[in-house]
Each structure stands twice: as structure tokens, then as C-alpha cells.
Amino acid sequence: MSTATFSDWMRTIQARTETALSAALPPLDVLPDRLHEAMRYAVLEGGKRVRPLLAHGAGRVTGAEAAIVDRVACAVELIHAYSLVHDDMPCMDDDSLRRGKPTVHVEYDDATALLVGDALQSLAFQQLAEPDLLPDAARQLKMVEHLAIASGSRGMAGGQAIDLQSVGQSISREALEIMHIHKTGALIRASVQLGALCGPEQDPTVLARLDQFSKRIGLLFQVVDDILDCEADTATLGKTAGKDARNDKPTYVTLLGMDEARRLAAELEADAMDAIGDLDARADMLRALAAYIVRRRF
Amino acid sequence: MSTATFSDWMRTIQARTETALSAALPPLDVLPDRLHEAMRYAVLEGGKRVRPLLAHGAGRVTGAEAAIVDRVACAVELIHAYSLVHDDMPCMDDDSLRRGKPTVHVEYDDATALLVGDALQSLAFQQLAEPDLLPDAARQLKMVEHLAIASGSRGMAGGQAIDLQSVGQSISREALEIMHIHKTGALIRASVQLGALCGPEQDPTVLARLDQFSKRIGLLFQVVDDILDCEADTATLGKTAGKDARNDKPTYVTLLGMDEARRLAAELEADAMDAIGDLDARADMLRALAAYIVRRRF
């Protein structure tokens, strides 16, 4: 598959995700209008939409209709967006820049940021509850269950809690991995699971391979993030660069050094490719996505 | 039905709700243990469990098994508990006392309180996604949809946003009602809807009557809350008394005066009773519950 084909696919998915998110978010003229404005500010026109891309990539493998995957892509992206809004708040990372724009609590206020995050989480689950999204309601319920677990205290929110406790601590590579499996890994895994659940072909072997792929991609994504955070300047990154080091947070780079972190990224990429090596050409977008995640800047 | 029968039923439901919540919450020995401890602190041993009581009361009317309603009761109570944790935070109401104990951000810290609320919301949706909770998965999905809408920007979180904007404003009785329909009414309505959905008897006429009942109970609950907040001292209430007036928030008492607020409460109680007047004796617990809500202190 050519790079151009992947780039076209990526742009198509990003565009349709934007459309779907805009339709899922309450319009500006519905009360409470300031909250709805802030929710749209937090979600729209931002980010690479990596989780929606993963959902659509996995949906292709199980023969899903893109219109169904759109709904799932919105759900995971809304959870991701809510986590960024809360993560940026003064009581957490206290960050003022995100995706090149002032963060929600800076542009609005802390209370609004809190409610924006809360309401985005509810909206994510609402996406998955649409009647007749799938012919099989039990499969839809499984999506709700996966997303709830991935978002909660044993998933993303739990990872944030571990992260908070690790500030200023010297932790092992294993402990760092456990944190990231929760903090970013769980939602990336859920993105692939939910995308795959959209299609009619539910072959357990294929689903298991996709799951292995997603777990490696989750870690890979974090290792690359740590490398970028250390290397990039604020303009390239669209968020405050170097903040992890400044906040005295352990990262793969501070723990392993830059060379070893890059080696780890290459190894995880190879492992991820290997996990879906047996799948047919419909998995090509996931393969290209793994390569894209590694090379998003370096 | 005697008052003793209702009191026994209420204590039974409160006890089984406590057991169900404790089982639904992650145990203390699961990582991240501090977050799980704080989640249990926020939820257990607190509150009258009005929403679980409403769910069980509605479940009786549609012939539901109490074990199924327990799950739904947990879901609505977890949403309620998360909203209290976030509502008490410094950027919102900045309250230090709740149910007679220090609030979560005081007992732990702001970041933990934020994550506790986030994780409790996810856990609420997880309750409704349990495979085979109901024989009909589509009905379970409807529960997820009702709860998501009731919690989100067009429900509870939206009500909080309207509340924030109304501080220091002089608002009309209609505007106050719109705020409360969102802020507390939506989740009370969902408690009745979800409880009713647990049973095999899904008669649309009965469901419509329960829905009317729940909407009136929602407002009634808020009017009584305003009266209590104005009258009670902190010890009786278990939370800081008089804070709404101090925070310059509009209440039914400040807007209508105490006598008129009491008259409104009596009227709403009569309307709520009227809505379920045609239902058989299985609705008696809901009737007693309406009376209990009005008389919880005065």
C-alpha cells in the first residue's frame, strides 16, 4: 500500500470524525449554551484523532460499515477529550496550552472545565446506546462495558491516579509500564475493541490478534509521546513541551535514556506489526497507522 | 399500608443498596488503592439513598426482581455520589462537609476528588452493561441511554452549569424550575425510569404514570431541600446549612418565601400522588416515599 493511500484514508477518517463529533455534540443554541460552547471548544478542530483512526482501522478488519464505526469513534474520542480537559486543570497538570489553543479552564473557568469533562463522559456513553446501532444489542452492551472499564479506576482514571502518586518518585520500568497501560493503553485498546465489534465478522482469533496489536500500540504511543515531549518545542507539539520533565514525572526517556527509548519504540512497532502479520490486506491501515505513530515527528 | 411497613422496606432497601454498592466498588487491595479507598469513602455509609429507593419502588410496580433493581440502584447512586464529590470541590461550591464527614477533596486532595468523580461515573455505566442483567439487551441499552442523557449536559451536568450562571442573579420561578429539572430532576426521573425498566411488565400507560410521578417528585425534592437548607442547622443536615443563601444562590425560599414554598411542596406532593393514583398496591412504597420526602424533617 502506498503512503499516499494511507494519507488519503487518514484525512478521510479525520474529516468524517469531525463531522460525526460535531453532530454528536449539542448545538450552540441549546441551553446551557455556555457549557455547550465549551464542550465544542474542547472537542472540535483538535488532535490527530488517533483513537478514531484505530477504531476505523479495526472496523475494516471485521467488515464494519464506516457509518457505524463513526459512532464508536466519537465515543472514544469524547472520553479522550474529557480526560484532556480534566488533566489540564490546575489541580492536575495545570496546563494552559493544548492543541495550540488555551486550555478549557483558561478560556472559560475551572468550574466550566470540570462540567465540560463530566458532560463529555456522559455523551460518550450516550453514543454507544443509540437504538439499533448494531443488529445485536448484546454486542452494543459489550461496547459499553469495554468503554466503562477502560475509562474507570482500573483504566484511564486509575492511570491518572498512579501518575499523580509517581510525581517525584523514582519508579521502575515495570511500574511505569503499569501506569501507561492504565493511563493511555486502556483507551487505545478499547478503541480497537470497539471498532472491531462494529463489524459482522467476529472471529475470535482475529479479535485476539487485534487485541494484542492494540496493547503494543498503546505502549508504543506513550514511548513516542515521551520522546516527543523531551525533544519537541512547544510550537511543533501544540502543547507545552518538556512539561513532564519539569513536573518531575518519570518518562521512558528519563528512565531509559533517549537512545534506549527509541530502541524500545522500534521493538514495540515490530511486535505490533507481528501481532497482525497473519491478517489480510484489510489490516493494512492498522499497519500504516503503527508506522505513522512512530514517525509522527522523528 | 402502615408506617412501620414502609420503614421496614426502606431499611431493607438501604441495607441491600449498601451491600450492592460495596460489591460494585473496586476493593481496597486493587491498584490504585488510594483512589479506590477514596471512591469507597465517597459512596459508602452515606445518604438516605433516595434514588435507589425510587428505583426499587418503581421496580415493584413492573414486577422486577429486587436483585436486578440493585444494579440499577447502584448506577444512579454512583452518578449521584460523583456529582456530590465534584460539586463540593473548591472550583464549584467549595464545601468541606458532606453527610457529616469531610468532603473528598478535604479528606484526600483536589486531584483525587476529580478522579474519584470521573471514575464513579464510568463505574455507573459499567453497572448497566453487565451481560444478561435483563433477558432483553435492547432494554438494557435503553437504560444506558436514559442514564447518559440524565447525567449529561442536557441533564444533571447542564443543571450545574445553569446553577453556576445563576449565582448573584435574580431569576424567575420558571428559570429556577428549569435549573432544578436539570440539576436534580433528571437523575430522579432516571431512577424511576431505570427501576421500572427492570420488570417484565412494560405497560406504556403505567410507565407514563410513573414518569409523571418522577417529574413531580424531582421538583418536590428540590423545594424541600431549599426549605431544609434555610431552616436546618448543620448538625441535623449533615452538610453545611444555609450555604445556598450565603452563596447568593436563588432558592424556592428566597424566591417565594417560606410559607409559599411549603404550600408548593404540599401541592407537588398531591400532584405526584395523583399521577400514580390509579396504580395498584404495588405502588404503595412510591406513595409512602413521596410523603417521606416531604416530611424528612418538618
Coordinates of C-alpha atoms in Angstrom, one line a residue:
Chain A
M1 CA 0.0 0.0 0.0
S2 CA 1.4 3.4 -0.9
T3 CA 1.9 6.2 1.6
A4 CA -0.5 8.3 -0.4
T5 CA -3.3 5.8 0.0
F6 CA -2.8 5.8 3.8
S7 CA -2.7 9.6 3.9
D8 CA -5.9 9.8 1.9
W9 CA -7.6 7.3 4.2
M10 CA -6.4 9.2 7.3
R11 CA -7.7 12.5 6.0
T12 CA -11.0 10.9 5.1
I13 CA -11.4 9.4 8.6
Q14 CA -10.3 12.6 10.3
A15 CA -12.8 14.6 8.3
R16 CA -15.7 12.2 8.9
T17 CA -14.8 12.0 12.6
E18 CA -15.0 15.8 12.8
T19 CA -18.4 15.8 11.1
A20 CA -19.6 13.0 13.4
L21 CA -18.3 14.7 16.6
S22 CA -20.0 18.0 15.6
A23 CA -23.3 16.2 15.1
A24 CA -22.9 14.3 18.4
L25 CA -22.2 17.4 20.4
P26 CA -25.2 19.5 21.5
P27 CA -25.7 22.6 19.2
L28 CA -24.8 26.1 20.5
D29 CA -28.4 27.2 20.7
V30 CA -29.4 24.6 23.2
L31 CA -29.3 25.5 26.9
P32 CA -27.0 25.7 28.8
D33 CA -25.3 27.4 25.8
R34 CA -22.1 28.4 27.5
L35 CA -21.4 24.8 28.6
H36 CA -22.2 23.5 25.1
E37 CA -19.9 26.1 23.6
A38 CA -17.1 25.0 25.9
M39 CA -17.8 21.3 25.1
R40 CA -17.5 22.0 21.4
Y41 CA -14.3 24.1 22.0
A42 CA -12.8 21.2 23.9
V43 CA -13.5 18.6 21.2
L44 CA -13.7 20.1 17.7
E45 CA -10.8 21.1 15.5
G46 CA -8.2 19.4 17.5
G47 CA -5.9 16.4 17.6
K48 CA -4.8 13.7 15.2
R49 CA -7.8 11.6 16.1
V50 CA -5.6 8.6 16.7
R51 CA -8.3 6.7 18.6
P52 CA -10.9 7.2 15.9
L53 CA -8.3 6.1 13.3
L54 CA -7.6 2.9 15.3
A55 CA -11.4 2.2 15.6
H56 CA -11.9 2.6 11.8
G57 CA -8.7 0.6 11.1
A58 CA -10.0 -2.3 13.3
G59 CA -13.6 -2.0 11.9
R60 CA -12.2 -2.6 8.3
V61 CA -10.8 -5.9 9.5
T62 CA -14.2 -7.2 10.7
G63 CA -16.1 -5.8 7.7
A64 CA -17.8 -2.9 9.6
E65 CA -19.7 -0.1 7.9
A66 CA -17.9 3.2 8.4
A67 CA -21.1 4.9 9.5
I68 CA -21.4 2.5 12.4
V69 CA -17.7 2.9 13.4
D70 CA -18.2 6.7 13.4
R71 CA -20.4 6.4 16.4
V72 CA -17.8 4.3 18.3
A73 CA -15.0 6.7 17.1
C74 CA -17.0 9.6 18.7
A75 CA -17.4 7.7 21.9
V76 CA -13.6 7.0 22.4
E77 CA -12.6 10.5 21.2
L78 CA -15.1 12.1 23.6
I79 CA -13.6 10.1 26.5
H80 CA -10.1 11.2 25.4
A81 CA -11.2 14.8 25.1
Y82 CA -12.8 14.8 28.6
S83 CA -9.6 13.3 30.1
L84 CA -7.5 16.1 28.5
V85 CA -9.8 18.8 29.9
H86 CA -9.6 17.4 33.4
D87 CA -5.9 16.6 33.1
D88 CA -5.1 20.2 32.2
M89 CA -6.9 21.7 35.3
P90 CA -5.0 23.5 37.9
C91 CA -5.4 20.7 40.5
M92 CA -3.9 18.2 38.0
D93 CA -1.2 19.2 35.5
D94 CA -2.2 22.9 35.5
D95 CA -1.5 23.4 31.8
S96 CA -2.5 26.4 29.8
L97 CA -2.0 25.3 26.2
R98 CA -3.5 22.3 24.4
R99 CA -3.6 21.6 20.7
G100 CA -2.2 25.2 20.2
K101 CA -5.2 26.8 22.0
P102 CA -5.7 27.9 25.6
T103 CA -7.0 25.0 27.7
V104 CA -10.7 25.0 28.6
H105 CA -10.2 26.2 32.2
V106 CA -8.1 29.1 30.8
E107 CA -10.5 30.0 28.0
Y108 CA -13.6 29.6 30.3
D109 CA -13.1 28.8 34.0
D110 CA -12.3 25.9 36.3
A111 CA -15.9 25.1 37.1
T112 CA -16.9 25.0 33.5
A113 CA -13.9 22.8 32.7
L114 CA -15.0 20.4 35.4
L115 CA -18.5 20.2 34.0
V116 CA -17.3 20.0 30.4
G117 CA -15.3 16.9 31.2
D118 CA -18.2 15.4 33.2
A119 CA -20.7 16.0 30.4
L120 CA -18.4 14.7 27.7
Q121 CA -18.0 11.4 29.5
S122 CA -21.8 11.0 29.7
L123 CA -22.1 11.9 26.0
A124 CA -19.5 9.2 25.1
F125 CA -21.7 6.5 26.7
Q126 CA -24.8 8.0 25.0
Q127 CA -23.2 7.4 21.6
L128 CA -23.0 3.7 22.3
A129 CA -26.6 3.4 23.5
E130 CA -28.3 4.5 20.3
P131 CA -31.1 2.1 19.5
D132 CA -30.3 -0.3 16.6
L133 CA -26.7 1.0 16.1
L134 CA -25.9 -2.8 15.7
P135 CA -28.3 -5.6 14.8
D136 CA -27.1 -7.3 18.0
A137 CA -27.9 -5.2 21.2
A138 CA -25.8 -7.6 23.3
R139 CA -22.8 -6.6 21.2
Q140 CA -23.6 -3.0 21.8
L141 CA -23.7 -3.6 25.5
K142 CA -20.3 -5.2 25.4
M143 CA -19.0 -1.9 23.9
V144 CA -20.5 0.0 26.8
E145 CA -18.8 -2.5 29.2
H146 CA -15.4 -2.2 27.5
L147 CA -15.5 1.6 27.4
A148 CA -16.6 1.9 31.0
I149 CA -13.8 -0.4 32.3
A150 CA -11.2 1.3 30.0
S151 CA -12.3 4.8 31.3
G152 CA -12.6 4.0 35.0
S153 CA -10.5 3.4 38.0
R154 CA -9.0 0.2 36.5
G155 CA -8.3 2.0 33.3
M156 CA -7.6 5.6 32.4
A157 CA -8.7 7.4 35.6
G158 CA -6.7 4.8 37.6
G159 CA -3.7 5.5 35.4
Q160 CA -4.0 9.2 36.2
A161 CA -4.1 8.4 39.9
I162 CA -1.0 6.3 39.6
D163 CA 0.6 9.1 37.7
L164 CA -0.2 11.6 40.4
Q165 CA 1.4 9.3 43.0
S166 CA 4.5 8.8 41.0
V167 CA 5.5 12.5 40.7
G168 CA 8.9 13.0 42.3
Q169 CA 9.2 9.2 42.8
S170 CA 11.9 7.1 41.3
I171 CA 9.9 4.2 39.8
S172 CA 10.9 1.0 37.9
R173 CA 10.3 0.4 34.2
E174 CA 7.6 -2.1 35.2
A175 CA 5.8 0.4 37.4
L176 CA 6.0 3.0 34.6
E177 CA 4.5 0.4 32.2
I178 CA 1.7 -0.4 34.6
M179 CA 0.9 3.3 34.8
H180 CA 0.8 3.7 31.0
I181 CA -1.2 0.5 30.4
H182 CA -3.9 2.2 32.5
K183 CA -3.5 5.9 31.6
T184 CA -3.3 5.7 27.8
G185 CA -3.2 2.0 26.9
A186 CA -6.7 1.1 28.2
L187 CA -8.5 3.6 25.9
I188 CA -6.4 2.8 22.9
R189 CA -7.1 -0.9 23.4
A190 CA -10.9 0.0 23.8
S191 CA -10.7 2.0 20.5
V192 CA -9.6 -1.2 18.7
Q193 CA -12.0 -3.4 20.5
L194 CA -15.0 -1.2 19.9
G195 CA -14.1 -0.7 16.2
A196 CA -13.7 -4.4 15.7
L197 CA -17.1 -5.0 17.5
C198 CA -18.8 -2.9 14.8
G199 CA -18.3 -5.5 12.0
P200 CA -20.3 -8.7 11.3
E201 CA -17.1 -10.9 11.3
Q202 CA -16.4 -11.7 14.9
D203 CA -13.7 -14.4 14.5
P204 CA -12.2 -14.9 18.0
T205 CA -8.7 -15.5 16.5
V206 CA -8.8 -12.2 14.6
L207 CA -10.2 -10.3 17.6
A208 CA -7.4 -11.7 19.8
R209 CA -4.7 -10.6 17.3
L210 CA -6.2 -7.1 17.1
D211 CA -6.2 -7.0 20.9
Q212 CA -2.5 -7.9 21.0
F213 CA -1.8 -5.3 18.4
S214 CA -3.7 -2.6 20.4
K215 CA -1.8 -3.4 23.6
R216 CA 1.5 -2.9 21.9
I217 CA 0.3 0.2 20.1
G218 CA -0.8 1.6 23.5
L219 CA 2.7 1.4 25.0
L220 CA 4.3 2.5 21.7
F221 CA 2.2 5.6 21.7
Q222 CA 3.3 6.5 25.2
V223 CA 7.0 5.9 24.5
V224 CA 6.8 8.1 21.4
D225 CA 5.0 10.7 23.4
D226 CA 7.7 10.8 26.0
I227 CA 10.3 11.1 23.2
L228 CA 8.4 13.9 21.6
D229 CA 7.8 15.7 24.9
C230 CA 11.5 15.7 25.6
E231 CA 12.6 16.7 22.0
A232 CA 10.0 18.9 20.6
D233 CA 9.5 22.6 21.1
T234 CA 6.1 24.0 22.1
A235 CA 5.2 25.2 18.6
T236 CA 5.6 21.8 16.9
L237 CA 3.8 19.9 19.7
G238 CA 0.8 22.3 20.1
K239 CA 1.0 21.8 23.9
T240 CA 3.6 22.9 26.4
A241 CA 6.7 20.9 25.7
G242 CA 9.0 19.4 28.3
K243 CA 6.4 19.7 30.9
D244 CA 6.8 16.1 32.1
A245 CA 10.4 16.6 32.9
R246 CA 9.6 20.0 34.6
N247 CA 6.8 18.4 36.6
D248 CA 9.3 15.8 37.7
K249 CA 7.3 13.0 36.2
P250 CA 9.0 9.7 35.3
T251 CA 9.1 9.1 31.5
Y252 CA 10.6 6.4 29.3
V253 CA 13.3 9.0 28.3
T254 CA 14.2 9.9 31.9
L255 CA 14.2 6.2 32.9
L256 CA 15.9 4.6 29.9
G257 CA 17.7 7.5 28.1
M258 CA 16.8 8.7 24.6
D259 CA 18.6 6.0 22.6
E260 CA 17.1 3.2 24.6
A261 CA 13.7 4.8 24.4
R262 CA 13.9 4.9 20.6
R263 CA 15.1 1.3 20.5
L264 CA 12.1 0.3 22.6
A265 CA 9.8 2.2 20.2
A266 CA 11.2 0.3 17.3
E267 CA 10.8 -3.0 19.1
L268 CA 7.1 -2.3 20.1
E269 CA 6.4 -1.3 16.5
A270 CA 7.8 -4.6 15.2
D271 CA 5.8 -6.5 17.9
A272 CA 2.6 -4.7 16.9
M273 CA 3.2 -5.5 13.2
D274 CA 3.9 -9.1 14.1
A275 CA 0.6 -9.4 16.1
I276 CA -1.4 -8.7 12.9
G277 CA 1.0 -10.2 10.5
D278 CA -1.4 -13.0 9.5
L279 CA -4.4 -10.8 8.8
D280 CA -5.4 -9.9 5.2
A281 CA -5.0 -6.6 3.4
R282 CA -7.9 -5.1 5.3
A283 CA -5.4 -4.7 8.2
D284 CA -3.1 -2.5 6.1
M285 CA -4.4 0.7 7.5
L286 CA -3.7 -0.5 11.0
R287 CA -0.1 -1.4 9.9
A288 CA 0.4 2.0 8.3
L289 CA -1.1 3.6 11.4
A290 CA 1.5 1.9 13.6
A291 CA 4.3 3.2 11.4
Y292 CA 2.7 6.7 11.4
I293 CA 2.5 6.7 15.2
V294 CA 6.3 6.0 15.4
R295 CA 7.2 8.6 12.8
R296 CA 4.8 11.4 13.7
R297 CA 7.7 13.7 14.1
F298 CA 11.1 12.0 14.0
Chain B
M1 CA -50.1 0.4 54.5
S2 CA -48.7 1.1 57.9
T3 CA -45.8 3.5 58.5
A4 CA -43.9 0.6 60.1
T5 CA -44.2 -1.4 56.8
F6 CA -42.7 1.4 54.9
S7 CA -39.9 2.0 57.4
D8 CA -39.0 -1.7 57.3
W9 CA -39.0 -1.7 53.5
M10 CA -36.9 1.5 53.4
R11 CA -34.3 0.0 55.8
T12 CA -34.2 -3.2 53.8
I13 CA -33.6 -1.3 50.6
Q14 CA -31.0 0.9 52.2
A15 CA -29.1 -2.1 53.6
R16 CA -29.2 -4.1 50.3
T17 CA -28.1 -0.9 48.4
E18 CA -25.1 -0.6 50.7
T19 CA -24.2 -4.2 50.1
A20 CA -24.6 -3.8 46.4
L21 CA -22.5 -0.6 46.3
S22 CA -19.8 -2.2 48.3
A23 CA -19.6 -5.1 45.9
A24 CA -19.7 -2.8 42.8
L25 CA -16.8 -0.6 44.1
P26 CA -13.3 -2.0 43.5
P27 CA -11.8 -3.5 46.7
L28 CA -9.1 -1.7 48.6
D29 CA -6.4 -4.1 47.7
V30 CA -6.7 -3.4 43.9
L31 CA -4.4 -0.7 42.5
P32 CA -4.6 2.2 42.5
D33 CA -5.5 1.6 46.1
R34 CA -5.7 5.2 47.3
L35 CA -8.2 6.1 44.5
H36 CA -10.2 3.0 45.4
E37 CA -10.2 4.0 49.0
A38 CA -11.4 7.5 48.2
M39 CA -14.1 6.1 45.9
R40 CA -15.4 3.9 48.7
Y41 CA -15.2 6.9 51.1
A42 CA -17.3 9.0 48.8
V43 CA -20.0 6.4 48.3
L44 CA -20.4 4.1 51.3
E45 CA -22.1 4.8 54.6
G46 CA -23.8 8.0 53.4
G47 CA -27.1 9.4 52.4
K48 CA -30.7 8.3 52.5
R49 CA -30.3 6.5 49.2
V50 CA -33.4 8.3 47.8
R51 CA -32.6 7.4 44.2
P52 CA -32.2 3.7 45.0
L53 CA -35.4 3.8 47.0
L54 CA -37.2 5.3 44.0
A55 CA -35.7 2.7 41.6
H56 CA -36.9 -0.1 43.9
G57 CA -40.3 1.5 44.4
A58 CA -40.7 1.7 40.6
G59 CA -39.4 -1.8 40.1
R60 CA -42.1 -3.2 42.3
V61 CA -44.7 -1.7 40.1
T62 CA -43.4 -3.5 37.0
G63 CA -42.8 -6.8 38.8
A64 CA -39.0 -6.6 38.8
E65 CA -36.7 -8.8 40.9
A66 CA -35.0 -6.8 43.6
A67 CA -31.6 -8.3 42.6
I68 CA -31.9 -6.8 39.2
V69 CA -33.0 -3.4 40.6
D70 CA -30.0 -3.4 42.9
R71 CA -27.7 -3.0 39.8
V72 CA -29.7 0.0 38.6
A73 CA -29.9 1.4 42.1
C74 CA -26.1 1.3 42.2
A75 CA -25.8 3.0 38.8
V76 CA -28.0 6.0 39.8
E77 CA -26.4 6.3 43.3
L78 CA -22.9 6.2 41.8
I79 CA -23.8 9.1 39.5
H80 CA -25.3 11.0 42.4
A81 CA -22.2 10.4 44.5
Y82 CA -19.9 11.5 41.7
S83 CA -21.9 14.7 41.3
L84 CA -21.6 15.5 45.1
V85 CA -17.8 15.0 45.0
H86 CA -17.3 17.3 42.0
D87 CA -19.9 19.8 43.3
D88 CA -18.1 20.1 46.7
M89 CA -14.7 20.9 45.0
P90 CA -13.2 24.4 45.6
C91 CA -13.9 25.5 42.0
M92 CA -17.6 24.7 42.5
D93 CA -19.4 25.1 45.8
D94 CA -16.1 24.7 47.9
D95 CA -17.8 22.8 50.7
S96 CA -15.9 21.0 53.4
L97 CA -18.7 18.9 55.0
R98 CA -20.9 16.3 53.4
R99 CA -23.0 13.7 55.1
G100 CA -21.4 14.7 58.4
K101 CA -17.9 13.9 57.1
P102 CA -15.1 15.9 55.5
T103 CA -15.7 16.1 51.7
V104 CA -13.4 14.0 49.5
H105 CA -11.1 16.9 48.4
V106 CA -10.6 17.8 52.1
E107 CA -10.0 14.2 53.3
Y108 CA -7.8 13.5 50.2
D109 CA -6.9 16.3 47.8
D110 CA -8.4 18.1 44.8
A111 CA -6.9 15.9 42.1
T112 CA -8.1 12.7 43.8
A113 CA -11.6 14.2 44.2
L114 CA -11.6 15.0 40.5
L115 CA -10.6 11.4 39.6
V116 CA -13.0 9.9 42.1
G117 CA -15.9 11.6 40.4
D118 CA -14.6 10.7 37.0
A119 CA -14.2 7.0 37.9
L120 CA -17.5 6.8 39.7
Q121 CA -19.3 8.0 36.6
S122 CA -17.6 5.2 34.5
L123 CA -18.5 2.7 37.1
A124 CA -22.1 3.7 37.0
F125 CA -22.3 2.9 33.3
Q126 CA -20.4 -0.4 33.9
Q127 CA -23.3 -1.5 36.2
L128 CA -25.8 -1.3 33.4
A129 CA -23.6 -3.1 30.9
E130 CA -23.4 -6.4 32.8
P131 CA -24.2 -9.2 30.3
D132 CA -27.6 -10.8 30.8
L133 CA -28.7 -8.4 33.5
L134 CA -32.0 -8.4 31.7
P135 CA -33.3 -11.0 29.2
D136 CA -33.7 -8.2 26.7
A137 CA -30.4 -6.5 25.9
A138 CA -32.2 -3.7 24.0
R139 CA -34.0 -2.7 27.2
Q140 CA -30.6 -2.6 29.0
L141 CA -29.3 -0.3 26.3
K142 CA -32.3 1.9 26.9
M143 CA -31.2 2.2 30.5
V144 CA -27.7 3.3 29.4
E145 CA -29.3 5.9 27.1
H146 CA -31.6 7.2 29.8
L147 CA -28.8 7.5 32.4
A148 CA -26.4 9.1 29.9
I149 CA -28.9 11.8 28.9
A150 CA -29.9 12.4 32.6
S151 CA -26.3 12.8 33.6
G152 CA -25.0 14.9 30.8
S153 CA -25.2 18.5 29.6
R154 CA -29.0 18.3 29.0
G155 CA -29.4 16.8 32.4
M156 CA -27.5 17.0 35.7
A157 CA -24.2 18.5 34.5
G158 CA -26.2 21.0 32.5
G159 CA -28.2 21.9 35.6
Q160 CA -24.9 22.6 37.5
A161 CA -23.9 24.9 34.7
I162 CA -27.1 26.8 34.8
D163 CA -26.8 27.0 38.6
L164 CA -23.3 28.5 38.3
Q165 CA -24.5 31.1 35.9
S166 CA -27.4 32.0 38.2
V167 CA -25.3 32.9 41.3
G168 CA -26.0 36.5 42.2
Q169 CA -28.7 36.8 39.5
S170 CA -32.3 37.5 40.2
I171 CA -34.1 34.8 38.2
S172 CA -37.8 33.9 37.6
R173 CA -39.6 31.0 39.1
E174 CA -39.7 29.4 35.7
A175 CA -35.9 29.8 35.3
L176 CA -35.4 28.3 38.7
E177 CA -37.6 25.4 37.8
I178 CA -35.6 24.8 34.5
M179 CA -32.4 24.7 36.6
H180 CA -33.8 22.1 39.0
I181 CA -35.4 19.9 36.3
H182 CA -31.9 19.5 35.0
K183 CA -29.8 19.6 38.2
T184 CA -31.7 17.1 40.4
G185 CA -34.9 16.3 38.5
A186 CA -33.2 14.4 35.6
L187 CA -31.5 11.9 37.7
I188 CA -34.5 11.3 40.0
R189 CA -36.6 10.8 36.8
A190 CA -33.9 8.3 35.5
S191 CA -34.0 6.4 38.8
V192 CA -37.7 5.8 38.3
Q193 CA -37.3 5.0 34.6
L194 CA -34.5 2.6 35.2
G195 CA -36.2 0.9 38.1
A196 CA -39.3 0.5 36.0
L197 CA -37.3 -1.0 33.1
C198 CA -36.1 -3.8 35.3
G199 CA -39.5 -5.5 35.5
P200 CA -41.2 -7.8 32.9
E201 CA -44.4 -5.7 32.8
Q202 CA -43.7 -2.8 30.4
D203 CA -47.3 -1.3 30.1
P204 CA -46.8 2.1 28.4
T205 CA -49.7 3.6 30.4
V206 CA -48.1 2.6 33.7
L207 CA -44.7 3.7 32.6
A208 CA -46.1 7.1 31.6
R209 CA -47.8 7.5 35.1
L210 CA -44.5 6.6 36.8
D211 CA -42.7 9.2 34.6
Q212 CA -45.2 11.9 35.6
F213 CA -44.8 10.9 39.3
S214 CA -41.0 11.1 39.0
K215 CA -41.0 14.6 37.4
R216 CA -43.1 16.0 40.3
I217 CA -41.0 14.2 42.9
G218 CA -37.9 15.7 41.3
L219 CA -39.2 19.2 41.9
L220 CA -40.7 18.4 45.2
F221 CA -37.3 17.1 46.4
Q222 CA -35.7 20.3 45.5
V223 CA -38.3 22.6 47.1
V224 CA -38.0 20.6 50.3
D225 CA -34.2 20.8 50.0
D226 CA -34.4 24.6 49.8
I227 CA -36.7 24.7 52.8
L228 CA -34.4 22.4 54.8
D229 CA -31.3 24.4 53.8
C230 CA -32.9 27.5 55.1
E231 CA -34.3 26.1 58.3
A232 CA -31.9 23.4 59.5
D233 CA -28.8 23.7 61.4
T234 CA -25.6 22.0 60.2
A235 CA -25.8 19.1 62.6
T236 CA -29.3 17.9 61.6
L237 CA -28.5 18.3 57.9
G238 CA -25.1 16.6 57.9
K239 CA -23.8 19.2 55.4
T240 CA -23.2 22.9 55.8
A241 CA -26.5 24.6 56.4
G242 CA -27.7 27.9 54.9
K243 CA -24.9 27.7 52.3
D244 CA -27.2 28.5 49.3
A245 CA -28.3 31.8 50.9
R246 CA -24.7 32.6 51.8
N247 CA -23.6 31.7 48.3
D248 CA -26.2 34.1 47.0
K249 CA -27.9 31.3 45.1
P250 CA -31.6 31.6 44.3
T251 CA -33.8 29.1 46.1
Y252 CA -37.5 28.5 46.3
V253 CA -37.5 30.0 49.7
T254 CA -35.7 33.2 48.7
L255 CA -37.9 33.5 45.6
L256 CA -41.3 32.6 47.1
G257 CA -40.8 33.0 50.8
M258 CA -41.1 30.1 53.3
D259 CA -44.9 29.9 53.5
E260 CA -45.4 29.8 49.8
A261 CA -42.5 27.3 49.4
R262 CA -44.3 25.0 51.9
R263 CA -47.5 25.4 50.0
L264 CA -45.8 24.5 46.8
A265 CA -44.3 21.4 48.4
A266 CA -47.7 20.2 49.5
E267 CA -49.1 20.9 46.0
L268 CA -46.3 18.9 44.3
E269 CA -46.8 16.1 46.7
A270 CA -50.6 16.0 45.9
D271 CA -49.8 16.1 42.2
A272 CA -47.3 13.3 42.5
M273 CA -49.8 11.1 44.4
D274 CA -52.4 11.9 41.8
A275 CA -50.1 10.7 38.9
I276 CA -50.0 7.2 40.4
G277 CA -53.4 7.2 41.9
D278 CA -54.7 4.6 39.5
L279 CA -51.9 2.1 40.1
D280 CA -52.4 -1.0 42.3
A281 CA -51.0 -1.6 45.8
R282 CA -47.5 -2.3 44.4
A283 CA -47.1 1.4 44.1
D284 CA -47.6 1.9 47.8
M285 CA -43.9 2.2 48.5
L286 CA -43.7 5.1 46.0
R287 CA -46.6 6.8 47.6
A288 CA -45.1 6.4 51.1
L289 CA -41.8 7.6 49.6
A290 CA -43.3 10.9 48.4
A291 CA -44.8 11.5 51.8
Y292 CA -41.4 10.7 53.4
I293 CA -39.6 13.1 51.1
V294 CA -41.9 16.0 52.2
R295 CA -41.6 15.1 55.9
R296 CA -38.0 14.1 56.2
R297 CA -37.5 16.8 58.8
F298 CA -40.5 19.1 59.3

